[in-house]
Amino acid sequence: MARFCTLIVNPVSGGYSRQRLAQVTAALEAGGLAPELLLTENAADAELFSRRICQEREEPFLIAVGGDGTVNGVINGLAAKKATLAVLPLGTANVLAKELGIISLEDAVARIARGTTRPLTVGLLEAGGVRRRFLLMAGIGVDGSIVRGVREREKRVIGKGAYLLSAARLLCDWERERLVVTAGGRRIECHSVVVCNAARYGGGFIFAPDAELFTPEFRVACITADTRSAYLRLALAVISGRVTENRDLVCFGAEELLVSGKKAVQADGDYCCDAPVRITANSGFARLVV
């Protein structure tokens, strides 16, 4: 009997087309799967669909068809330690696919048909009444402020360029307030912090070489310097693949941390809340097709 799976599809992702979706569906059927299609109409639908499927099925198998934002929505609807997750990358950056070494849609379909999985760690952000999961990274400080400052009108017109405009506005209105990160007996004062559950950041750039989706802890990168020039040096180090040599980074592993201060927080590229925030690693949260 064919194994049932649910495709949660973002039809506005950059690589989507009806023809491509039909090809993917046919390939999954040929691989012994019985796919059901659910197309999102807004940003909240991926989470809602995911939660409903987990309530209705004993062994939910969900496939996120879109970019990393679609994957994040699905993650936030999953029931812990119950579901299997896979990705068919149709987004712009597709960081998760890069982490897994997926080179094409055909490769992704072949992996799904093969069915090899590993236990996945996800992060949980808690700030006031906000609870939000993330898969790739969470950033508090400069990158959180950049994401929060993106204007939807600009994003619709110029896409990723809207983030550059937001960054330019932030550079003109630079602040130097500090954060305090407390984890595992450490107490570090810094200007920004990035909590990495994956090695890559912002696409193909390696930011945390030791981070991995399947380990029970994060790699925490505290940016101690507070000047524009220091962030420029860090950006150049990331682009050149020499981030581990940057003197303004303090990196360590942690399963739980508290970030004190009053700065913006982004999770997987979307603004979600302001610090102070508690961040916890949930190991074995789901099975991820690899």
PDB file of C-alpha atoms in Angstrom:
ATOM      1  CA  MET A   1       0.000   0.000   0.000  1.00  0.00           C
ATOM      2  CA  ALA A   2       1.259   3.473  -0.892  1.00  0.00           C
ATOM      3  CA  ARG A   3       2.312   5.623   2.068  1.00  0.00           C
ATOM      4  CA  PHE A   4       0.145   8.687   2.546  1.00  0.00           C
ATOM      5  CA  CYS A   5       1.862  12.078   2.606  1.00  0.00           C
ATOM      6  CA  THR A   6       0.660  15.674   2.668  1.00  0.00           C
ATOM      7  CA  LEU A   7       2.307  18.334   0.506  1.00  0.00           C
ATOM      8  CA  ILE A   8       1.921  21.804   2.010  1.00  0.00           C
ATOM      9  CA  VAL A   9       2.567  23.988  -1.024  1.00  0.00           C
ATOM     10  CA  ASN A  10       3.389  27.690  -1.162  1.00  0.00           C
ATOM     11  CA  PRO A  11       2.186  28.760  -4.645  1.00  0.00           C
ATOM     12  CA  VAL A  12       3.901  32.153  -4.428  1.00  0.00           C
ATOM     13  CA  SER A  13       7.393  30.711  -3.812  1.00  0.00           C
ATOM     14  CA  GLY A  14       9.896  31.644  -6.496  1.00  0.00           C
ATOM     15  CA  GLY A  15      10.213  28.212  -8.101  1.00  0.00           C
ATOM     16  CA  TYR A  16       6.550  27.240  -8.131  1.00  0.00           C
ATOM     17  CA  SER A  17       4.580  26.355 -11.244  1.00  0.00           C
ATOM     18  CA  ARG A  18       1.596  24.070 -11.807  1.00  0.00           C
ATOM     19  CA  GLN A  19       3.598  22.006 -14.260  1.00  0.00           C
ATOM     20  CA  ARG A  20       6.468  21.531 -11.809  1.00  0.00           C
ATOM     21  CA  LEU A  21       4.061  20.565  -9.016  1.00  0.00           C
ATOM     22  CA  ALA A  22       2.359  18.022 -11.300  1.00  0.00           C
ATOM     23  CA  GLN A  23       5.753  16.521 -12.166  1.00  0.00           C
ATOM     24  CA  VAL A  24       6.714  16.273  -8.506  1.00  0.00           C
ATOM     25  CA  THR A  25       3.390  14.663  -7.597  1.00  0.00           C
ATOM     26  CA  ALA A  26       3.759  12.079 -10.375  1.00  0.00           C
ATOM     27  CA  ALA A  27       7.322  11.293  -9.279  1.00  0.00           C
ATOM     28  CA  LEU A  28       6.206  10.773  -5.669  1.00  0.00           C
ATOM     29  CA  GLU A  29       3.435   8.444  -6.810  1.00  0.00           C
ATOM     30  CA  ALA A  30       5.949   6.499  -8.874  1.00  0.00           C
ATOM     31  CA  GLY A  31       8.076   6.244  -5.729  1.00  0.00           C
ATOM     32  CA  GLY A  32       5.298   4.520  -3.795  1.00  0.00           C
ATOM     33  CA  LEU A  33       3.665   7.496  -2.094  1.00  0.00           C
ATOM     34  CA  ALA A  34       0.080   8.759  -2.077  1.00  0.00           C
ATOM     35  CA  PRO A  35       0.323  12.572  -1.982  1.00  0.00           C
ATOM     36  CA  GLU A  36      -2.403  14.963  -0.884  1.00  0.00           C
ATOM     37  CA  LEU A  37      -1.984  18.636  -1.896  1.00  0.00           C
ATOM     38  CA  LEU A  38      -2.757  21.615   0.335  1.00  0.00           C
ATOM     39  CA  LEU A  39      -2.010  25.042  -1.185  1.00  0.00           C
ATOM     40  CA  THR A  40      -1.472  27.953   1.176  1.00  0.00           C
ATOM     41  CA  GLU A  41      -3.216  31.266   0.609  1.00  0.00           C
ATOM     42  CA  ASN A  42      -1.429  33.289   3.285  1.00  0.00           C
ATOM     43  CA  ALA A  43       1.569  33.109   5.631  1.00  0.00           C
ATOM     44  CA  ALA A  44      -0.415  31.452   8.429  1.00  0.00           C
ATOM     45  CA  ASP A  45      -1.761  28.531   6.404  1.00  0.00           C
ATOM     46  CA  ALA A  46       1.341  26.310   6.533  1.00  0.00           C
ATOM     47  CA  GLU A  47       1.189  26.212  10.329  1.00  0.00           C
ATOM     48  CA  LEU A  48      -2.581  25.699  10.380  1.00  0.00           C
ATOM     49  CA  PHE A  49      -2.449  22.876   7.817  1.00  0.00           C
ATOM     50  CA  SER A  50       0.422  21.203   9.665  1.00  0.00           C
ATOM     51  CA  ARG A  51      -1.403  21.319  13.002  1.00  0.00           C
ATOM     52  CA  ARG A  52      -4.585  19.903  11.493  1.00  0.00           C
ATOM     53  CA  ILE A  53      -2.802  17.003   9.795  1.00  0.00           C
ATOM     54  CA  CYS A  54      -1.014  16.132  13.048  1.00  0.00           C
ATOM     55  CA  GLN A  55      -4.372  16.054  14.831  1.00  0.00           C
ATOM     56  CA  GLU A  56      -6.015  13.879  12.185  1.00  0.00           C
ATOM     57  CA  ARG A  57      -3.279  11.310  11.497  1.00  0.00           C
ATOM     58  CA  GLU A  58      -1.422   8.913  13.766  1.00  0.00           C
ATOM     59  CA  GLU A  59       1.774   9.024  11.685  1.00  0.00           C
ATOM     60  CA  PRO A  60       1.744  12.347   9.825  1.00  0.00           C
ATOM     61  CA  PHE A  61       4.200  12.679   6.951  1.00  0.00           C
ATOM     62  CA  LEU A  62       4.394  16.282   5.785  1.00  0.00           C
ATOM     63  CA  ILE A  63       6.349  17.673   2.859  1.00  0.00           C
ATOM     64  CA  ALA A  64       7.002  21.426   2.796  1.00  0.00           C
ATOM     65  CA  VAL A  65       6.950  22.612  -0.829  1.00  0.00           C
ATOM     66  CA  GLY A  66       8.408  26.102  -0.962  1.00  0.00           C
ATOM     67  CA  GLY A  67      11.167  28.008   0.790  1.00  0.00           C
ATOM     68  CA  ASP A  68      12.489  28.166   4.330  1.00  0.00           C
ATOM     69  CA  GLY A  69       9.519  30.282   5.442  1.00  0.00           C
ATOM     70  CA  THR A  70       7.150  27.486   4.424  1.00  0.00           C
ATOM     71  CA  VAL A  71       9.271  24.982   6.338  1.00  0.00           C
ATOM     72  CA  ASN A  72       9.159  27.226   9.414  1.00  0.00           C
ATOM     73  CA  GLY A  73       5.379  27.414   9.219  1.00  0.00           C
ATOM     74  CA  VAL A  74       5.104  23.634   9.008  1.00  0.00           C
ATOM     75  CA  ILE A  75       7.509  23.194  11.931  1.00  0.00           C
ATOM     76  CA  ASN A  76       5.361  25.460  14.085  1.00  0.00           C
ATOM     77  CA  GLY A  77       2.292  23.316  13.489  1.00  0.00           C
ATOM     78  CA  LEU A  78       3.894  19.925  14.122  1.00  0.00           C
ATOM     79  CA  ALA A  79       3.086  17.791  17.139  1.00  0.00           C
ATOM     80  CA  ALA A  80       6.326  17.031  18.983  1.00  0.00           C
ATOM     81  CA  LYS A  81       7.914  13.614  18.425  1.00  0.00           C
ATOM     82  CA  LYS A  82       5.105  12.441  16.162  1.00  0.00           C
ATOM     83  CA  ALA A  83       5.674  13.617  12.590  1.00  0.00           C
ATOM     84  CA  THR A  84       8.039  13.010   9.708  1.00  0.00           C
ATOM     85  CA  LEU A  85       9.090  16.065   7.685  1.00  0.00           C
ATOM     86  CA  ALA A  86      10.597  16.470   4.228  1.00  0.00           C
ATOM     87  CA  VAL A  87      11.310  19.437   1.995  1.00  0.00           C
ATOM     88  CA  LEU A  88      10.890  20.098  -1.722  1.00  0.00           C
ATOM     89  CA  PRO A  89      12.851  23.331  -2.204  1.00  0.00           C
ATOM     90  CA  LEU A  90      11.111  25.966  -4.334  1.00  0.00           C
ATOM     91  CA  GLY A  91      12.144  29.093  -2.439  1.00  0.00           C
ATOM     92  CA  THR A  92      14.789  31.730  -3.032  1.00  0.00           C
ATOM     93  CA  ALA A  93      17.484  30.825  -0.499  1.00  0.00           C
ATOM     94  CA  ASN A  94      16.525  27.203   0.365  1.00  0.00           C
ATOM     95  CA  VAL A  95      18.961  27.114   3.290  1.00  0.00           C
ATOM     96  CA  LEU A  96      17.564  23.846   4.663  1.00  0.00           C
ATOM     97  CA  ALA A  97      18.049  22.145   1.308  1.00  0.00           C
ATOM     98  CA  LYS A  98      21.645  23.397   1.199  1.00  0.00           C
ATOM     99  CA  GLU A  99      22.238  22.062   4.721  1.00  0.00           C
ATOM    100  CA  LEU A 100      21.030  18.650   3.585  1.00  0.00           C
ATOM    101  CA  GLY A 101      23.020  18.751   0.351  1.00  0.00           C
ATOM    102  CA  ILE A 102      19.909  18.581  -1.845  1.00  0.00           C
ATOM    103  CA  ILE A 103      20.977  19.635  -5.325  1.00  0.00           C
ATOM    104  CA  SER A 104      17.672  19.567  -7.230  1.00  0.00           C
ATOM    105  CA  LEU A 105      13.967  18.796  -6.968  1.00  0.00           C
ATOM    106  CA  GLU A 106      14.674  15.395  -8.498  1.00  0.00           C
ATOM    107  CA  ASP A 107      17.208  14.716  -5.756  1.00  0.00           C
ATOM    108  CA  ALA A 108      14.689  15.782  -3.104  1.00  0.00           C
ATOM    109  CA  VAL A 109      12.000  13.476  -4.547  1.00  0.00           C
ATOM    110  CA  ALA A 110      14.450  10.560  -4.643  1.00  0.00           C
ATOM    111  CA  ARG A 111      15.328  11.100  -0.982  1.00  0.00           C
ATOM    112  CA  ILE A 112      11.652  11.237  -0.010  1.00  0.00           C
ATOM    113  CA  ALA A 113      10.954   7.995  -1.870  1.00  0.00           C
ATOM    114  CA  ARG A 114      13.973   6.363  -0.201  1.00  0.00           C
ATOM    115  CA  GLY A 115      12.662   7.432   3.205  1.00  0.00           C
ATOM    116  CA  THR A 116      15.874   7.678   5.237  1.00  0.00           C
ATOM    117  CA  THR A 117      15.309   9.942   8.260  1.00  0.00           C
ATOM    118  CA  ARG A 118      17.209  11.385  11.199  1.00  0.00           C
ATOM    119  CA  PRO A 119      15.918  12.904  14.463  1.00  0.00           C
ATOM    120  CA  LEU A 120      15.708  16.676  14.082  1.00  0.00           C
ATOM    121  CA  THR A 121      16.456  19.338  16.693  1.00  0.00           C
ATOM    122  CA  VAL A 122      14.431  22.566  16.571  1.00  0.00           C
ATOM    123  CA  GLY A 123      14.654  25.704  18.680  1.00  0.00           C
ATOM    124  CA  LEU A 124      11.892  27.188  20.806  1.00  0.00           C
ATOM    125  CA  LEU A 125      11.718  30.930  21.489  1.00  0.00           C
ATOM    126  CA  GLU A 126       9.721  32.141  24.487  1.00  0.00           C
ATOM    127  CA  ALA A 127       9.236  35.843  25.156  1.00  0.00           C
ATOM    128  CA  GLY A 128       6.255  37.071  27.151  1.00  0.00           C
ATOM    129  CA  GLY A 129       3.248  35.447  25.532  1.00  0.00           C
ATOM    130  CA  VAL A 130       5.142  34.510  22.339  1.00  0.00           C
ATOM    131  CA  ARG A 131       6.203  30.912  21.642  1.00  0.00           C
ATOM    132  CA  ARG A 132       7.825  30.318  18.255  1.00  0.00           C
ATOM    133  CA  ARG A 133       9.889  27.463  16.874  1.00  0.00           C
ATOM    134  CA  PHE A 134      12.782  27.878  14.489  1.00  0.00           C
ATOM    135  CA  LEU A 135      14.751  25.419  12.427  1.00  0.00           C
ATOM    136  CA  LEU A 136      17.817  27.257  11.106  1.00  0.00           C
ATOM    137  CA  MET A 137      18.673  30.204  13.325  1.00  0.00           C
ATOM    138  CA  ALA A 138      17.441  32.959  15.595  1.00  0.00           C
ATOM    139  CA  GLY A 139      19.065  36.392  15.729  1.00  0.00           C
ATOM    140  CA  ILE A 140      18.786  39.011  18.433  1.00  0.00           C
ATOM    141  CA  GLY A 141      20.150  42.490  17.773  1.00  0.00           C
ATOM    142  CA  VAL A 142      21.277  43.809  14.402  1.00  0.00           C
ATOM    143  CA  ASP A 143      19.798  41.119  12.167  1.00  0.00           C
ATOM    144  CA  GLY A 144      16.582  41.091  14.201  1.00  0.00           C
ATOM    145  CA  SER A 145      16.311  44.861  13.732  1.00  0.00           C
ATOM    146  CA  ILE A 146      16.963  44.579   9.996  1.00  0.00           C
ATOM    147  CA  VAL A 147      14.207  41.983   9.586  1.00  0.00           C
ATOM    148  CA  ARG A 148      11.800  43.997  11.752  1.00  0.00           C
ATOM    149  CA  GLY A 149      12.515  47.116   9.671  1.00  0.00           C
ATOM    150  CA  VAL A 150      11.692  45.548   6.298  1.00  0.00           C
ATOM    151  CA  ARG A 151       8.734  47.328   4.692  1.00  0.00           C
ATOM    152  CA  GLU A 152       6.245  45.082   2.947  1.00  0.00           C
ATOM    153  CA  ARG A 153       5.740  47.537   0.085  1.00  0.00           C
ATOM    154  CA  GLU A 154       9.485  47.547  -0.646  1.00  0.00           C
ATOM    155  CA  LYS A 155       9.647  43.758  -0.328  1.00  0.00           C
ATOM    156  CA  ARG A 156       6.879  43.325  -2.910  1.00  0.00           C
ATOM    157  CA  VAL A 157       8.672  45.602  -5.360  1.00  0.00           C
ATOM    158  CA  ILE A 158      12.366  44.751  -4.946  1.00  0.00           C
ATOM    159  CA  GLY A 159      12.374  41.454  -3.049  1.00  0.00           C
ATOM    160  CA  LYS A 160      15.600  40.845  -1.125  1.00  0.00           C
ATOM    161  CA  GLY A 161      16.672  44.420  -1.813  1.00  0.00           C
ATOM    162  CA  ALA A 162      14.207  45.464   0.890  1.00  0.00           C
ATOM    163  CA  TYR A 163      16.561  43.955   3.472  1.00  0.00           C
ATOM    164  CA  LEU A 164      19.412  46.101   2.156  1.00  0.00           C
ATOM    165  CA  LEU A 165      17.253  49.202   2.478  1.00  0.00           C
ATOM    166  CA  SER A 166      16.356  48.231   6.029  1.00  0.00           C
ATOM    167  CA  ALA A 167      20.038  47.677   6.808  1.00  0.00           C
ATOM    168  CA  ALA A 168      20.885  51.112   5.378  1.00  0.00           C
ATOM    169  CA  ARG A 169      18.290  52.738   7.625  1.00  0.00           C
ATOM    170  CA  LEU A 170      19.714  50.887  10.612  1.00  0.00           C
ATOM    171  CA  LEU A 171      23.237  52.071   9.793  1.00  0.00           C
ATOM    172  CA  CYS A 172      21.996  55.648   9.800  1.00  0.00           C
ATOM    173  CA  ASP A 173      20.323  55.176  13.167  1.00  0.00           C
ATOM    174  CA  TRP A 174      22.931  52.952  14.826  1.00  0.00           C
ATOM    175  CA  GLU A 175      22.504  51.981  18.481  1.00  0.00           C
ATOM    176  CA  ARG A 176      25.019  50.495  20.917  1.00  0.00           C
ATOM    177  CA  GLU A 177      22.872  49.034  23.661  1.00  0.00           C
ATOM    178  CA  ARG A 178      24.172  45.752  25.036  1.00  0.00           C
ATOM    179  CA  LEU A 179      22.658  42.310  25.545  1.00  0.00           C
ATOM    180  CA  VAL A 180      23.525  39.759  28.231  1.00  0.00           C
ATOM    181  CA  VAL A 181      23.570  36.076  27.233  1.00  0.00           C
ATOM    182  CA  THR A 182      23.372  33.533  30.065  1.00  0.00           C
ATOM    183  CA  ALA A 183      23.924  29.851  29.269  1.00  0.00           C
ATOM    184  CA  GLY A 184      25.518  26.891  31.017  1.00  0.00           C
ATOM    185  CA  GLY A 185      27.184  28.969  33.681  1.00  0.00           C
ATOM    186  CA  ARG A 186      28.420  31.568  31.175  1.00  0.00           C
ATOM    187  CA  ARG A 187      27.456  35.211  31.248  1.00  0.00           C
ATOM    188  CA  ILE A 188      28.515  37.135  28.135  1.00  0.00           C
ATOM    189  CA  GLU A 189      27.853  40.767  27.364  1.00  0.00           C
ATOM    190  CA  CYS A 190      27.499  41.438  23.628  1.00  0.00           C
ATOM    191  CA  HIS A 191      25.863  43.672  21.026  1.00  0.00           C
ATOM    192  CA  SER A 192      24.088  40.920  19.034  1.00  0.00           C
ATOM    193  CA  VAL A 193      23.766  37.156  19.225  1.00  0.00           C
ATOM    194  CA  VAL A 194      22.915  34.543  16.605  1.00  0.00           C
ATOM    195  CA  VAL A 195      21.686  31.157  17.838  1.00  0.00           C
ATOM    196  CA  CYS A 196      22.567  28.668  15.113  1.00  0.00           C
ATOM    197  CA  ASN A 197      20.869  25.317  14.622  1.00  0.00           C
ATOM    198  CA  ALA A 198      22.452  25.040  11.165  1.00  0.00           C
ATOM    199  CA  ALA A 199      25.817  26.002   9.710  1.00  0.00           C
ATOM    200  CA  ARG A 200      24.514  28.338   6.994  1.00  0.00           C
ATOM    201  CA  TYR A 201      23.139  31.836   7.278  1.00  0.00           C
ATOM    202  CA  GLY A 202      21.395  33.962   4.663  1.00  0.00           C
ATOM    203  CA  GLY A 203      21.818  31.402   1.884  1.00  0.00           C
ATOM    204  CA  GLY A 204      25.038  29.566   1.137  1.00  0.00           C
ATOM    205  CA  PHE A 205      27.334  31.386   3.578  1.00  0.00           C
ATOM    206  CA  ILE A 206      28.827  29.327   6.398  1.00  0.00           C
ATOM    207  CA  PHE A 207      28.407  31.207   9.656  1.00  0.00           C
ATOM    208  CA  ALA A 208      28.612  28.439  12.277  1.00  0.00           C
ATOM    209  CA  PRO A 209      30.707  25.577  10.867  1.00  0.00           C
ATOM    210  CA  ASP A 210      30.096  23.317  13.886  1.00  0.00           C
ATOM    211  CA  ALA A 211      26.299  23.707  13.940  1.00  0.00           C
ATOM    212  CA  GLU A 212      24.162  20.790  12.783  1.00  0.00           C
ATOM    213  CA  LEU A 213      20.437  20.118  12.639  1.00  0.00           C
ATOM    214  CA  PHE A 214      20.743  16.745  14.371  1.00  0.00           C
ATOM    215  CA  THR A 215      22.822  17.552  17.448  1.00  0.00           C
ATOM    216  CA  PRO A 216      21.074  18.289  20.766  1.00  0.00           C
ATOM    217  CA  GLU A 217      22.564  21.778  21.156  1.00  0.00           C
ATOM    218  CA  PHE A 218      22.959  25.066  19.317  1.00  0.00           C
ATOM    219  CA  ARG A 219      26.087  26.951  18.373  1.00  0.00           C
ATOM    220  CA  VAL A 220      25.746  30.370  19.948  1.00  0.00           C
ATOM    221  CA  ALA A 221      27.656  33.241  18.285  1.00  0.00           C
ATOM    222  CA  CYS A 222      27.932  36.388  20.399  1.00  0.00           C
ATOM    223  CA  ILE A 223      29.065  39.510  18.543  1.00  0.00           C
ATOM    224  CA  THR A 224      30.902  41.514  21.169  1.00  0.00           C
ATOM    225  CA  ALA A 225      31.856  44.619  19.138  1.00  0.00           C
ATOM    226  CA  ASP A 226      29.310  47.396  18.692  1.00  0.00           C
ATOM    227  CA  THR A 227      30.642  49.457  15.781  1.00  0.00           C
ATOM    228  CA  ARG A 228      29.602  49.580  12.138  1.00  0.00           C
ATOM    229  CA  SER A 229      33.173  48.764  11.066  1.00  0.00           C
ATOM    230  CA  ALA A 230      33.200  45.615  13.225  1.00  0.00           C
ATOM    231  CA  TYR A 231      30.048  44.347  11.516  1.00  0.00           C
ATOM    232  CA  LEU A 232      31.570  45.097   8.129  1.00  0.00           C
ATOM    233  CA  ARG A 233      34.631  43.021   9.077  1.00  0.00           C
ATOM    234  CA  LEU A 234      32.366  40.207  10.207  1.00  0.00           C
ATOM    235  CA  ALA A 235      30.362  40.299   6.954  1.00  0.00           C
ATOM    236  CA  LEU A 236      33.569  40.146   4.907  1.00  0.00           C
ATOM    237  CA  ALA A 237      34.822  37.237   7.040  1.00  0.00           C
ATOM    238  CA  VAL A 238      31.605  35.317   6.410  1.00  0.00           C
ATOM    239  CA  ILE A 239      31.706  35.997   2.673  1.00  0.00           C
ATOM    240  CA  SER A 240      35.361  34.936   2.436  1.00  0.00           C
ATOM    241  CA  GLY A 241      34.834  31.770   4.480  1.00  0.00           C
ATOM    242  CA  ARG A 242      37.038  32.946   7.352  1.00  0.00           C
ATOM    243  CA  VAL A 243      34.394  33.560  10.004  1.00  0.00           C
ATOM    244  CA  THR A 244      36.224  31.442  12.595  1.00  0.00           C
ATOM    245  CA  GLU A 245      39.106  33.928  12.496  1.00  0.00           C
ATOM    246  CA  ASN A 246      36.948  36.918  13.442  1.00  0.00           C
ATOM    247  CA  ARG A 247      38.049  38.383  16.765  1.00  0.00           C
ATOM    248  CA  ASP A 248      34.658  39.898  17.569  1.00  0.00           C
ATOM    249  CA  LEU A 249      32.855  36.542  17.849  1.00  0.00           C
ATOM    250  CA  VAL A 250      32.559  34.426  20.986  1.00  0.00           C
ATOM    251  CA  CYS A 251      31.136  31.009  20.090  1.00  0.00           C
ATOM    252  CA  PHE A 252      30.057  28.095  22.280  1.00  0.00           C
ATOM    253  CA  GLY A 253      27.516  25.279  22.447  1.00  0.00           C
ATOM    254  CA  ALA A 254      24.350  25.433  24.537  1.00  0.00           C
ATOM    255  CA  GLU A 255      21.024  23.635  24.853  1.00  0.00           C
ATOM    256  CA  GLU A 256      19.310  26.546  26.588  1.00  0.00           C
ATOM    257  CA  LEU A 257      20.054  30.239  26.975  1.00  0.00           C
ATOM    258  CA  LEU A 258      18.504  33.431  28.238  1.00  0.00           C
ATOM    259  CA  VAL A 259      19.063  36.699  26.367  1.00  0.00           C
ATOM    260  CA  SER A 260      18.406  39.815  28.427  1.00  0.00           C
ATOM    261  CA  GLY A 261      17.957  43.250  26.871  1.00  0.00           C
ATOM    262  CA  LYS A 262      15.460  45.016  24.641  1.00  0.00           C
ATOM    263  CA  LYS A 263      16.256  44.184  21.026  1.00  0.00           C
ATOM    264  CA  ALA A 264      14.407  42.672  18.075  1.00  0.00           C
ATOM    265  CA  VAL A 265      14.359  38.895  17.563  1.00  0.00           C
ATOM    266  CA  GLN A 266      14.089  37.149  14.198  1.00  0.00           C
ATOM    267  CA  ALA A 267      13.522  33.437  13.681  1.00  0.00           C
ATOM    268  CA  ASP A 268      14.312  31.816  10.326  1.00  0.00           C
ATOM    269  CA  GLY A 269      14.207  35.245   8.693  1.00  0.00           C
ATOM    270  CA  ASP A 270      10.939  36.574  10.162  1.00  0.00           C
ATOM    271  CA  TYR A 271      10.564  39.062  12.999  1.00  0.00           C
ATOM    272  CA  CYS A 272       8.747  37.411  15.908  1.00  0.00           C
ATOM    273  CA  CYS A 273       9.242  39.338  19.174  1.00  0.00           C
ATOM    274  CA  ASP A 274      11.590  41.453  21.257  1.00  0.00           C
ATOM    275  CA  ALA A 275      14.047  40.289  23.910  1.00  0.00           C
ATOM    276  CA  PRO A 276      14.315  39.336  26.722  1.00  0.00           C
ATOM    277  CA  VAL A 277      13.874  35.824  25.381  1.00  0.00           C
ATOM    278  CA  ARG A 278      14.512  32.247  26.466  1.00  0.00           C
ATOM    279  CA  ILE A 279      15.707  29.837  23.761  1.00  0.00           C
ATOM    280  CA  THR A 280      15.628  26.062  24.181  1.00  0.00           C
ATOM    281  CA  ALA A 281      16.783  23.219  21.927  1.00  0.00           C
ATOM    282  CA  ASN A 282      14.164  20.484  21.449  1.00  0.00           C
ATOM    283  CA  SER A 283      16.101  17.430  20.294  1.00  0.00           C
ATOM    284  CA  GLY A 284      14.284  14.624  18.493  1.00  0.00           C
ATOM    285  CA  PHE A 285      11.365  16.948  17.812  1.00  0.00           C
ATOM    286  CA  ALA A 286      10.558  15.270  14.475  1.00  0.00           C
ATOM    287  CA  ARG A 287      12.043  12.882  11.926  1.00  0.00           C
ATOM    288  CA  LEU A 288      13.597  14.696   8.958  1.00  0.00           C
ATOM    289  CA  VAL A 289      14.034  12.995   5.582  1.00  0.00           C
ATOM    290  CA  VAL A 290      17.703  13.212   4.624  1.00  0.00           C
TER     291      VAL A 290
END
